[in-house]
Amino acid sequence: MTPAYIAFEKERRIAAGELSDVARAVKQLLDQRKDAAILVFNGRTSALVDIDFRGSVDDVLARLPKLAPRSDEEPAASVAPRGPGRPKLGVVAREITLLPRHWDWLAQQRGGASVAIRKLVDEARRASGDKDRTRSAQEAAYRFMTTMGGNRPHYEDAIRALFAHDRRHFATLIADWPADIRDHVIALAHSDQAD
């Protein structure tokens, strides 16, 4: 299972876990070594996380980006005025655009348009769940590899093996990469099996 956030200094993993814990560890290292080059990644998507490390640890923690909840978590309470929907249940009204024949069909469905759309979305999610998880895992591994391994031996061949689902060849190609980078790439590439 991949951590929520992970920080690397060059080839070495220096922290992993919740964003506040990672930020605290990175700040402590930066206070000891001002020249340290550190990258912080979202552990699930491999997106780089921009953190302002000026000031004290408390200053850094106070400026951490406010993060949206994961799809399996309940959304945070909103301070915006309530509109249509049932926010306490996580139902939020948004606009969608459909052709008149779609609206006509939805109006005839038992429970109305909202119920029918939710059922259609749930059905589509179930039908494509494995493919979506695999694609997300590959994309996260690809983003991380491009940032941390783009100049490493066999990088291009490893990318091809990743997207060809050739896990054995993929592991062989990155076997000589630095351990922390290699291990995280493999965890990302296999994260589709965690759910």
Backbone as a chain_set.jsonl record, in Angstrom:
{"seq": "MTPAYIAFEKERRIAAGELSDVARAVKQLLDQRKDAAILVFNGRTSALVDIDFRGSVDDVLARLPKLAPRSDEEPAASVAPRGPGRPKLGVVAREITLLPRHWDWLAQQRGGASVAIRKLVDEARRASGDKDRTRSAQEAAYRFMTTMGGNRPHYEDAIRALFAHDRRHFATLIADWPADIRDHVIALAHSDQAD", "coords": {"N": [[0.842, -1.181, 0.0], [0.58, 2.182, -0.875], [1.982, 5.143, 0.611], [0.243, 8.099, 1.856], [1.571, 10.514, 1.315], [4.881, 11.23, 0.162], [8.347, 11.861, 0.514], [11.37, 12.681, -1.131], [14.882, 12.96, -1.063], [17.024, 13.507, -3.424], [18.008, 10.385, -4.294], [17.017, 9.104, -2.11], [14.48, 8.072, 0.066], [12.953, 10.101, 2.41], [10.818, 10.6, 4.057], [7.488, 9.467, 4.773], [3.954, 9.297, 4.73], [1.219, 10.952, 6.345], [0.499, 14.289, 5.16], [1.208, 16.386, 6.941], [3.044, 15.115, 8.652], [5.066, 14.398, 6.857], [5.818, 16.927, 5.913], [6.789, 18.05, 8.279], [9.052, 16.403, 8.795], [10.593, 16.956, 6.503], [11.024, 19.716, 6.816], [12.584, 19.723, 9.162], [14.898, 18.462, 8.194], [15.667, 20.32, 6.23], [16.246, 22.491, 7.864], [18.582, 21.599, 9.007], [20.233, 21.149, 6.809], [20.548, 23.401, 4.517], [20.914, 23.295, 1.768], [19.677, 21.062, 0.786], [17.967, 19.197, -1.665], [14.748, 18.582, -2.157], [11.902, 16.666, -2.979], [8.408, 16.475, -2.759], [5.83, 14.195, -2.996], [2.458, 13.37, -3.906], [1.368, 10.43, -2.661], [-0.363, 8.67, -3.919], [-1.028, 9.598, -6.482], [1.275, 10.612, -7.55], [1.63, 13.273, -8.083], [3.433, 16.297, -7.797], [3.841, 18.03, -4.735], [3.504, 21.25, -3.68], [5.103, 22.955, -1.213], [5.533, 25.519, 1.095], [8.362, 26.155, 2.743], [9.322, 28.146, 4.405], [10.085, 29.855, 7.476], [9.046, 28.749, 10.789], [8.427, 25.333, 11.946], [5.752, 25.237, 12.727], [4.764, 27.394, 11.226], [5.089, 26.379, 8.636], [3.38, 24.139, 8.72], [0.945, 25.434, 9.116], [0.555, 26.595, 6.658], [0.11, 24.534, 4.906], [-1.321, 22.99, 2.02], [-4.861, 22.895, 1.714], [-6.517, 19.939, 1.511], [-8.562, 18.058, -0.696], [-11.009, 15.618, 0.233], [-10.372, 12.062, -0.051], [-11.932, 9.871, -2.447], [-13.196, 7.863, -1.036], [-13.719, 8.936, 1.393], [-15.672, 10.965, 3.644], [-16.963, 14.111, 2.569], [-15.68, 17.277, 3.664], [-17.371, 19.505, 5.907], [-19.156, 22.113, 4.433], [-18.855, 25.663, 4.196], [-20.155, 27.252, 2.51], [-23.189, 28.701, 1.201], [-26.083, 26.636, 1.288], [-27.303, 24.788, -1.428], [-29.359, 23.201, -3.902], [-29.728, 19.641, -3.47], [-28.417, 17.158, -1.165], [-26.454, 17.851, 1.071], [-25.566, 16.858, 3.594], [-25.643, 14.158, 3.262], [-23.775, 13.836, 1.392], [-24.604, 14.403, -1.148], [-24.386, 16.435, -3.832], [-25.468, 19.139, -5.73], [-24.917, 19.624, -9.146], [-24.282, 20.927, -12.411], [-25.316, 19.351, -15.407], [-25.175, 18.666, -18.898], [-27.47, 17.627, -21.237], [-29.021, 16.093, -24.074], [-32.373, 16.735, -25.332], [-33.736, 14.244, -25.705], [-32.422, 12.614, -23.893], [-33.103, 13.767, -21.435], [-35.832, 13.301, -21.546], [-35.936, 10.486, -21.435], [-34.734, 10.082, -18.911], [-36.656, 11.302, -17.271], [-38.698, 9.473, -17.332], [-37.841, 7.395, -15.821], [-37.901, 5.271, -12.956], [-37.95, 6.814, -9.861], [-36.876, 9.113, -10.815], [-34.726, 11.54, -12.493], [-32.279, 12.005, -11.064], [-31.892, 9.681, -9.485], [-31.767, 7.742, -11.505], [-29.464, 8.576, -12.917], [-27.495, 8.314, -10.91], [-27.577, 5.523, -10.574], [-26.738, 4.681, -13.129], [-24.116, 5.723, -13.163], [-22.954, 4.337, -10.989], [-23.139, 1.711, -11.96], [-21.487, 1.878, -14.237], [-19.075, 2.458, -12.974], [-18.644, 0.079, -11.54], [-18.396, -1.704, -13.675], [-16.101, -0.823, -14.99], [-14.176, -0.708, -13.057], [-11.763, -2.262, -12.433], [-10.171, -1.725, -14.698], [-9.961, 1.058, -14.491], [-8.584, 1.338, -12.05], [-6.168, 0.066, -12.711], [-5.267, 1.729, -14.808], [-4.952, 4.16, -13.386], [-2.956, 3.414, -11.558], [-0.823, 2.858, -13.313], [-0.473, 5.402, -14.47], [0.277, 6.93, -12.224], [2.683, 5.653, -11.516], [4.125, 6.142, -13.863], [4.286, 9.015, -13.821], [5.847, 9.388, -11.504], [8.156, 7.939, -12.194], [9.045, 9.423, -14.399], [9.808, 11.822, -13.217], [11.674, 11.011, -11.216], [13.201, 8.988, -12.362], [13.834, 9.46, -14.993], [16.304, 9.775, -16.233], [17.577, 7.43, -15.792], [19.055, 4.147, -16.291], [17.521, 2.121, -18.788], [15.068, 3.383, -18.705], [13.099, 4.146, -20.714], [12.433, 1.645, -21.822], [11.422, 0.45, -19.527], [9.141, 1.993, -19.084], [7.644, 1.235, -21.317], [7.279, -1.489, -20.699], [5.789, -1.228, -18.355], [3.324, -0.133, -19.291], [2.624, -2.173, -20.969], [1.861, -4.115, -19.299], [3.723, -5.955, -18.414], [4.931, -7.168, -15.9], [7.064, -8.681, -14.841], [9.251, -8.229, -16.624], [9.357, -5.463, -16.365], [10.113, -5.179, -13.626], [12.648, -6.332, -13.79], [13.983, -4.519, -15.462], [14.156, -2.202, -13.891], [15.611, -3.025, -11.76], [18.231, -2.313, -11.008], [18.024, 0.298, -10.209], [18.169, 2.949, -7.725], [17.35, 1.783, -4.462], [15.185, 2.938, -2.88], [13.786, 4.474, -4.756], [13.192, 2.544, -6.731], [11.639, 0.711, -5.19], [9.425, 2.285, -4.524], [8.377, 2.872, -7.057], [7.613, 0.314, -7.883], [5.683, -0.25, -5.915], [3.785, 1.69, -6.604], [3.139, 0.895, -9.233], [1.932, -1.528, -8.74], [-0.221, -0.846, -7.238], [-2.821, -1.057, -8.079], [-3.707, -3.506, -7.343], [-4.232, -3.369, -4.702], [-6.794, -2.657, -3.932]], "CA": [[0.0, 0.0, 0.0], [1.401, 3.375, -0.977], [1.662, 6.151, 1.627], [-0.521, 9.254, 1.368], [2.569, 11.449, 0.781], [6.228, 10.696, 0.272], [9.362, 12.865, 0.187], [12.669, 12.159, -1.527], [16.042, 13.815, -1.263], [17.728, 12.809, -4.497], [17.622, 8.977, -4.459], [16.668, 8.535, -0.808], [13.2, 8.418, 0.677], [13.234, 10.662, 3.736], [9.604, 10.6, 4.879], [6.264, 8.983, 4.129], [2.807, 9.295, 5.632], [0.313, 12.09, 6.174], [1.207, 15.468, 4.688], [1.792, 17.131, 8.058], [4.217, 14.375, 9.122], [6.1, 14.518, 5.829], [6.277, 18.324, 5.929], [7.593, 18.239, 9.492], [10.348, 15.737, 8.601], [11.34, 17.701, 5.485], [11.44, 20.99, 7.42], [13.698, 19.441, 10.072], [16.085, 18.213, 7.372], [16.066, 21.585, 5.606], [16.859, 23.326, 8.898], [19.938, 21.087, 9.211], [20.995, 21.268, 5.559], [19.81, 24.364, 3.675], [21.099, 22.995, 0.337], [19.02, 19.801, 0.438], [16.979, 19.264, -2.747], [13.726, 17.623, -1.74], [10.637, 16.647, -3.704], [7.306, 15.839, -2.029], [4.852, 13.649, -3.937], [1.234, 12.717, -3.475], [1.725, 9.023, -2.737], [-1.299, 7.903, -4.741], [-1.065, 10.078, -7.867], [2.63, 11.058, -7.88], [1.683, 14.708, -8.348], [4.306, 17.02, -6.878], [3.132, 18.873, -3.782], [4.258, 22.473, -3.432], [5.022, 23.344, 0.188], [6.358, 26.668, 1.447], [9.105, 25.748, 3.945], [9.859, 29.304, 5.139], [9.626, 30.029, 8.846], [9.127, 27.632, 11.729], [7.634, 24.149, 11.611], [4.351, 25.62, 12.867], [4.429, 28.221, 10.058], [4.975, 25.476, 7.482], [2.164, 23.336, 8.883], [-0.22, 26.308, 8.957], [0.395, 26.927, 5.235], [-0.077, 23.346, 4.074], [-2.527, 23.094, 1.2], [-6.069, 22.201, 2.166], [-6.685, 18.849, 0.562], [-9.895, 17.491, -0.875], [-11.049, 14.253, 0.747], [-10.328, 10.983, -1.036], [-13.28, 9.491, -2.879], [-13.815, 6.96, -0.069], [-13.912, 9.66, 2.636], [-16.788, 11.9, 3.628], [-16.512, 15.457, 2.32], [-15.682, 18.179, 4.803], [-18.54, 20.383, 5.953], [-18.968, 23.302, 3.617], [-19.358, 26.894, 4.78], [-20.894, 27.949, 1.459], [-24.631, 28.531, 1.357], [-26.586, 25.377, 0.753], [-28.165, 24.84, -2.593], [-30.051, 21.925, -4.093], [-28.965, 18.456, -3.115], [-28.494, 16.781, 0.246], [-25.035, 17.879, 1.434], [-25.239, 16.027, 4.754], [-25.493, 12.792, 2.756], [-22.766, 13.84, 0.355], [-25.23, 14.652, -2.441], [-24.129, 17.816, -4.21], [-26.07, 19.469, -7.027], [-24.044, 20.205, -10.164], [-24.953, 21.034, -13.701], [-24.921, 18.491, -16.514], [-25.837, 19.041, -20.14], [-27.949, 16.473, -21.982], [-29.958, 16.364, -25.158], [-33.771, 16.558, -24.89], [-34.14, 12.834, -25.638], [-31.861, 12.063, -22.654], [-33.944, 14.248, -20.345], [-37.115, 12.588, -21.649], [-35.724, 9.119, -20.928], [-34.502, 10.169, -17.466], [-37.908, 11.657, -16.603], [-39.555, 8.286, -17.291], [-37.243, 6.365, -14.967], [-38.4, 5.179, -11.587], [-37.13, 7.596, -8.942], [-36.506, 10.381, -11.431], [-33.452, 11.702, -13.188], [-31.127, 11.871, -10.167], [-31.731, 8.267, -9.129], [-31.333, 7.024, -12.71], [-28.066, 8.935, -13.206], [-26.639, 7.678, -9.906], [-27.511, 4.09, -10.895], [-25.896, 4.534, -14.319], [-22.721, 5.978, -12.781], [-22.501, 3.21, -10.175], [-22.982, 0.557, -12.853], [-20.284, 2.115, -15.046], [-17.909, 2.333, -12.088], [-18.434, -1.358, -11.285], [-17.972, -2.363, -14.915], [-14.75, -0.419, -15.414], [-13.363, -0.512, -11.861], [-10.416, -2.83, -12.545], [-9.434, -0.969, -15.718], [-9.681, 2.389, -13.955], [-7.522, 1.206, -11.046], [-4.932, -0.244, -13.421], [-4.834, 2.943, -15.504], [-4.492, 5.114, -12.374], [-1.668, 2.925, -11.042], [0.184, 3.067, -14.353], [-0.222, 6.838, -14.611], [1.032, 7.378, -11.054], [4.046, 5.126, -11.658], [4.735, 6.874, -14.973], [4.638, 10.368, -13.367], [6.963, 9.306, -10.568], [9.339, 7.496, -12.945], [9.51, 10.516, -15.241], [10.485, 12.787, -12.358], [12.79, 10.453, -10.446], [13.985, 7.987, -13.068], [13.891, 9.779, -16.412], [17.667, 9.643, -16.77], [18.133, 6.159, -15.308], [19.149, 3.106, -17.33], [16.341, 1.349, -19.2], [13.845, 4.129, -18.386], [12.088, 4.047, -21.775], [11.979, 0.255, -21.892], [10.613, 0.199, -18.331], [7.829, 2.617, -19.331], [6.922, 0.356, -22.253], [6.886, -2.699, -19.968], [4.734, -0.832, -17.431], [2.052, 0.003, -20.001], [2.316, -3.463, -21.599], [1.482, -5.017, -18.204], [4.749, -6.988, -18.295], [5.481, -6.859, -14.578], [8.361, -9.332, -14.638], [10.25, -7.472, -17.389], [9.408, -4.152, -15.724], [10.931, -5.307, -12.416], [14.03, -6.604, -14.21], [14.549, -3.302, -16.034], [14.45, -1.195, -12.868], [16.255, -3.71, -10.629], [19.461, -1.635, -10.592], [17.747, 1.664, -9.781], [18.309, 3.086, -6.262], [16.336, 0.966, -3.789], [13.992, 3.671, -2.469], [13.05, 4.838, -5.967], [12.685, 1.288, -7.309], [10.58, 0.15, -4.357], [8.216, 3.111, -4.628], [7.833, 2.666, -8.4], [6.934, -0.988, -7.884], [4.463, -0.106, -5.11], [2.819, 2.44, -7.409], [2.715, 0.086, -10.371], [1.1, -2.633, -8.253], [-1.261, -0.339, -6.334], [-4.146, -1.448, -8.575], [-4.078, -4.777, -6.703], [-4.473, -3.14, -3.277], [-8.214, -2.442, -3.628]], "C": [[0.885, 1.243, 0.0], [0.994, 4.382, 0.098], [0.899, 7.315, 1.009], [0.407, 10.275, 0.712], [3.944, 10.857, 1.016], [7.215, 11.766, -0.19], [10.687, 12.173, -0.107], [13.695, 13.285, -1.534], [16.938, 13.037, -2.221], [17.195, 11.383, -4.592], [17.058, 8.348, -3.199], [15.305, 9.022, -0.33], [13.477, 8.922, 2.083], [12.004, 10.692, 4.641], [8.443, 10.063, 4.06], [5.162, 8.975, 5.165], [1.875, 10.444, 5.323], [1.128, 13.34, 5.839], [1.864, 16.246, 5.82], [3.049, 16.439, 8.582], [5.373, 14.492, 8.139], [6.675, 15.932, 5.839], [7.166, 18.587, 7.137], [8.985, 17.612, 9.318], [11.212, 16.486, 7.589], [11.857, 19.007, 6.07], [12.619, 20.777, 8.359], [14.985, 19.191, 9.294], [16.575, 19.501, 6.735], [16.682, 22.542, 6.62], [18.286, 22.894, 9.182], [20.82, 21.313, 7.995], [20.209, 22.132, 4.585], [19.873, 24.017, 2.192], [20.408, 21.706, -0.108], [17.968, 20.047, -0.647], [15.95, 18.175, -2.512], [12.475, 17.795, -2.593], [9.608, 15.903, -2.863], [6.247, 15.452, -3.055], [3.582, 13.244, -3.215], [1.496, 11.226, -3.686], [0.823, 8.184, -3.616], [-1.258, 8.294, -6.209], [0.304, 10.447, -8.411], [2.688, 12.518, -8.324], [2.622, 15.342, -7.328], [3.461, 17.937, -6.005], [4.025, 20.056, -3.457], [4.029, 22.912, -1.988], [5.985, 24.495, 0.408], [7.046, 26.354, 2.778], [9.727, 26.916, 4.695], [9.286, 29.336, 6.551], [9.797, 28.784, 9.692], [8.308, 26.445, 11.229], [6.142, 24.487, 11.694], [3.887, 26.489, 11.699], [4.203, 27.347, 8.83], [3.679, 24.691, 7.554], [0.904, 24.181, 8.686], [-0.489, 26.638, 7.489], [0.183, 25.71, 4.349], [-1.345, 23.486, 3.256], [-3.675, 22.316, 1.818], [-6.416, 21.179, 1.109], [-8.12, 18.374, 0.509], [-9.894, 16.074, -0.314], [-10.932, 13.244, -0.384], [-11.751, 10.567, -1.347], [-13.971, 8.567, -1.885], [-14.025, 7.627, 1.287], [-15.114, 10.573, 2.504], [-16.252, 13.299, 3.362], [-16.591, 16.301, 3.58], [-16.924, 19.059, 4.743], [-18.229, 21.676, 5.212], [-19.546, 24.512, 4.318], [-20.132, 27.699, 3.752], [-22.391, 27.759, 1.689], [-25.098, 27.256, 0.674], [-27.508, 25.626, -0.419], [-28.905, 23.527, -2.701], [-29.128, 20.752, -3.753], [-29.177, 18.13, -1.647], [-27.069, 16.688, 0.776], [-24.666, 17.004, 2.626], [-25.035, 14.574, 4.353], [-24.417, 12.704, 1.68], [-23.327, 14.069, -1.037], [-25.083, 16.135, -2.752], [-24.716, 18.057, -5.592], [-25.016, 20.107, -7.923], [-24.796, 20.189, -11.477], [-24.418, 19.985, -14.67], [-25.721, 18.91, -17.736], [-26.185, 17.777, -20.912], [-28.851, 16.947, -23.114], [-31.386, 16.141, -24.667], [-34.193, 15.095, -24.787], [-33.588, 12.157, -24.383], [-32.713, 12.486, -21.461], [-35.3, 13.526, -20.361], [-36.997, 11.181, -21.072], [-35.556, 9.145, -19.411], [-35.797, 10.457, -16.705], [-38.832, 10.455, -16.463], [-39.035, 7.207, -16.338], [-37.798, 6.44, -13.553], [-37.435, 5.93, -10.656], [-36.683, 8.912, -9.528], [-35.093, 10.394, -11.981], [-32.252, 11.457, -12.274], [-30.843, 10.419, -9.817], [-31.198, 7.491, -10.336], [-29.866, 7.316, -13.026], [-27.129, 8.29, -12.193], [-26.487, 6.188, -10.183], [-26.608, 3.842, -12.103], [-24.414, 4.723, -13.984], [-22.179, 4.814, -11.962], [-22.259, 1.967, -11.023], [-21.711, 0.694, -13.702], [-19.021, 1.981, -14.2], [-17.602, 0.873, -11.789], [-17.86, -2.044, -12.519], [-16.537, -2.028, -15.294], [-13.793, -0.26, -14.246], [-11.942, -1.023, -11.972], [-9.57, -2.061, -13.553], [-9.055, 0.409, -15.206], [-8.555, 2.339, -12.932], [-6.18, 0.926, -11.712], [-4.386, 0.994, -14.123], [-4.287, 3.976, -14.511], [-3.137, 4.71, -11.81], [-0.557, 3.154, -12.056], [0.529, 4.545, -14.492], [0.577, 7.387, -13.441], [2.48, 6.903, -11.139], [4.79, 5.884, -12.751], [5.166, 8.278, -14.536], [5.849, 10.332, -12.445], [8.251, 8.914, -11.303], [9.908, 8.625, -13.801], [10.281, 11.535, -14.416], [11.755, 12.212, -11.748], [13.676, 9.485, -11.227], [14.194, 8.269, -14.535], [15.263, 9.655, -17.04], [18.342, 8.351, -16.312], [18.184, 5.138, -16.445], [17.817, 2.398, -17.54], [15.015, 2.067, -18.92], [12.765, 3.924, -19.459], [11.552, 2.625, -21.919], [11.089, -0.092, -20.699], [9.216, 0.806, -18.485], [6.998, 1.73, -20.269], [6.431, -0.915, -21.546], [5.755, -2.398, -18.982], [3.386, -0.809, -18.14], [1.667, -1.268, -20.771], [1.902, -4.507, -20.564], [2.463, -6.173, -18.045], [5.522, -6.746, -17.001], [6.861, -7.486, -14.341], [9.467, -8.56, -15.353], [10.447, -6.081, -16.792], [10.326, -4.198, -14.499], [12.397, -5.555, -12.76], [14.703, -5.326, -14.699], [14.912, -2.261, -14.982], [15.184, -1.784, -11.659], [17.491, -2.985, -10.12], [19.246, -0.177, -10.189], [17.944, 1.754, -8.261], [17.106, 2.471, -5.555], [15.066, 1.741, -3.446], [13.137, 4.07, -3.666], [12.407, 3.597, -6.572], [11.503, 0.75, -6.509], [9.291, 0.963, -4.457], [7.57, 2.956, -6.011], [7.053, 1.353, -8.449], [5.646, -0.92, -7.072], [3.389, 0.639, -5.886], [2.262, 1.57, -8.531], [1.782, -1.043, -9.958], [-0.041, -2.164, -7.374], [-2.663, -0.671, -6.811], [-4.618, -2.751, -7.935], [-4.457, -4.586, -5.247], [-5.952, -3.034, -2.938], [-9.035, -3.703, -3.728]], "O": [[1.829, 1.341, 0.785], [-0.179, 4.475, 0.459], [0.907, 7.497, -0.208], [0.071, 10.84, -0.329], [4.149, 10.081, 1.949], [6.959, 12.486, -1.156], [11.075, 11.218, 0.566], [13.412, 14.407, -1.953], [17.533, 12.026, -1.849], [16.03, 11.192, -4.942], [16.662, 7.183, -3.212], [15.018, 10.219, -0.324], [14.157, 8.254, 2.863], [12.135, 10.799, 5.86], [8.409, 10.183, 2.835], [5.4, 8.682, 6.337], [1.754, 10.862, 4.172], [2.303, 13.436, 6.192], [2.987, 16.724, 5.657], [4.022, 17.112, 8.922], [6.524, 14.665, 8.542], [7.892, 16.107, 5.779], [8.183, 19.271, 7.025], [9.988, 18.237, 9.663], [12.418, 16.636, 7.787], [13.011, 19.369, 5.843], [13.56, 21.571, 8.354], [16.051, 19.659, 9.695], [17.78, 19.752, 6.702], [17.558, 23.329, 6.263], [19.118, 23.719, 9.558], [22.002, 21.63, 8.124], [19.305, 21.645, 3.906], [18.985, 24.402, 1.432], [20.544, 21.303, -1.263], [17.179, 20.988, -0.556], [16.246, 16.988, -2.651], [12.05, 18.912, -2.888], [9.892, 14.835, -2.319], [5.825, 16.269, -3.873], [3.619, 12.827, -2.058], [1.817, 10.814, -4.801], [1.209, 7.088, -4.022], [-1.427, 7.448, -7.086], [0.469, 10.579, -9.624], [3.695, 12.953, -8.883], [2.615, 14.98, -6.151], [2.494, 18.541, -6.468], [5.161, 19.888, -3.014], [2.902, 23.205, -1.59], [7.129, 24.447, -0.045], [6.391, 26.293, 3.819], [10.586, 26.699, 5.549], [8.159, 28.905, 6.792], [10.577, 27.889, 9.368], [7.594, 26.537, 10.23], [5.36, 24.074, 10.837], [2.757, 26.348, 11.23], [3.249, 27.547, 8.079], [2.958, 24.585, 6.562], [-0.092, 23.694, 8.15], [-1.626, 26.928, 7.114], [0.084, 25.86, 3.131], [-2.337, 24.036, 3.735], [-3.491, 21.231, 2.369], [-6.589, 21.52, -0.061], [-8.807, 18.295, 1.528], [-8.871, 15.393, -0.381], [-11.329, 13.511, -1.518], [-12.673, 10.877, -0.592], [-15.199, 8.483, -1.876], [-14.458, 6.972, 2.234], [-15.529, 10.915, 1.397], [-15.19, 13.651, 3.874], [-17.439, 16.084, 4.445], [-17.46, 19.325, 3.668], [-17.151, 22.249, 5.365], [-20.593, 24.424, 4.959], [-20.71, 28.732, 4.09], [-22.812, 26.775, 2.297], [-24.581, 26.856, -0.369], [-28.355, 26.52, -0.414], [-29.064, 22.814, -1.71], [-27.904, 20.882, -3.756], [-30.004, 18.743, -0.972], [-26.527, 15.592, 0.918], [-23.563, 16.459, 2.668], [-24.325, 13.838, 5.037], [-24.173, 11.633, 1.123], [-22.596, 13.941, -2.019], [-25.594, 16.985, -2.024], [-24.489, 17.275, -6.515], [-24.307, 21.023, -7.505], [-25.817, 19.518, -11.623], [-23.211, 19.758, -14.744], [-26.822, 19.448, -17.612], [-25.315, 16.957, -21.206], [-29.369, 18.064, -23.096], [-31.592, 15.43, -23.683], [-34.936, 14.736, -23.874], [-34.206, 11.23, -23.86], [-33.012, 11.676, -20.584], [-35.842, 13.186, -19.309], [-37.858, 10.741, -20.31], [-36.155, 8.335, -18.703], [-36.013, 9.919, -15.619], [-39.668, 10.426, -15.56], [-39.722, 6.217, -16.084], [-38.115, 7.51, -13.035], [-36.229, 5.686, -10.685], [-36.157, 9.757, -8.803], [-34.372, 9.397, -11.938], [-31.307, 10.773, -12.668], [-29.694, 9.977, -9.848], [-30.283, 6.679, -10.201], [-29.111, 6.405, -13.363], [-26.077, 7.773, -12.569], [-25.392, 5.642, -10.044], [-25.809, 2.906, -12.104], [-23.563, 3.975, -14.463], [-21.065, 4.351, -12.208], [-21.276, 1.255, -10.819], [-20.957, -0.266, -13.861], [-18.013, 1.448, -14.664], [-16.439, 0.468, -11.785], [-16.948, -2.865, -12.416], [-15.834, -2.866, -15.858], [-12.698, 0.274, -14.422], [-11.002, -0.3, -11.641], [-8.399, -1.776, -13.303], [-7.946, 0.88, -15.46], [-7.671, 3.194, -12.938], [-5.162, 1.493, -11.314], [-3.192, 1.28, -14.047], [-3.26, 4.599, -14.777], [-2.268, 5.557, -11.605], [0.533, 3.597, -11.693], [1.701, 4.898, -14.616], [1.462, 8.22, -13.635], [3.402, 7.671, -10.863], [5.96, 6.229, -12.582], [6.283, 8.699, -14.839], [6.767, 11.141, -12.58], [9.31, 9.492, -11.057], [11.126, 8.764, -13.912], [11.3, 12.056, -14.87], [12.801, 12.862, -11.763], [14.791, 9.192, -10.797], [14.685, 7.405, -15.261], [15.378, 9.451, -18.249], [19.558, 8.208, -16.44], [17.454, 5.249, -17.43], [17.088, 2.115, -16.59], [13.96, 1.434, -18.9], [11.634, 3.563, -19.132], [10.353, 2.427, -22.115], [10.119, -0.837, -20.838], [8.225, 0.206, -18.068], [5.809, 1.507, -20.041], [5.305, -1.36, -21.769], [4.861, -3.223, -18.795], [2.416, -1.394, -17.657], [0.515, -1.421, -21.179], [1.623, -5.654, -20.915], [2.081, -7.252, -17.592], [6.621, -6.191, -17.01], [7.72, -6.875, -13.706], [10.505, -8.269, -14.758], [11.57, -5.582, -16.723], [11.211, -3.355, -14.351], [13.288, -5.038, -12.086], [15.867, -5.078, -14.384], [15.874, -1.514, -15.161], [15.356, -1.104, -10.647], [17.779, -3.029, -8.924], [20.211, 0.512, -9.858], [17.89, 0.731, -7.578], [15.971, 2.626, -6.005], [13.967, 1.247, -3.699], [11.909, 4.012, -3.604], [11.218, 3.599, -6.889], [10.481, 0.375, -7.084], [8.196, 0.4, -4.473], [6.344, 2.914, -6.118], [5.954, 1.301, -9.001], [4.624, -1.468, -7.486], [2.215, 0.27, -5.837], [1.051, 1.521, -8.744], [0.935, -1.468, -10.744], [-0.763, -2.989, -6.815], [-3.611, -0.579, -6.032], [-5.807, -3.065, -7.981], [-4.947, -5.518, -4.608], [-6.344, -3.286, -1.798], [-10.244, -3.673, -3.499]]}, "num_chains": 1, "name": "protein.A"}
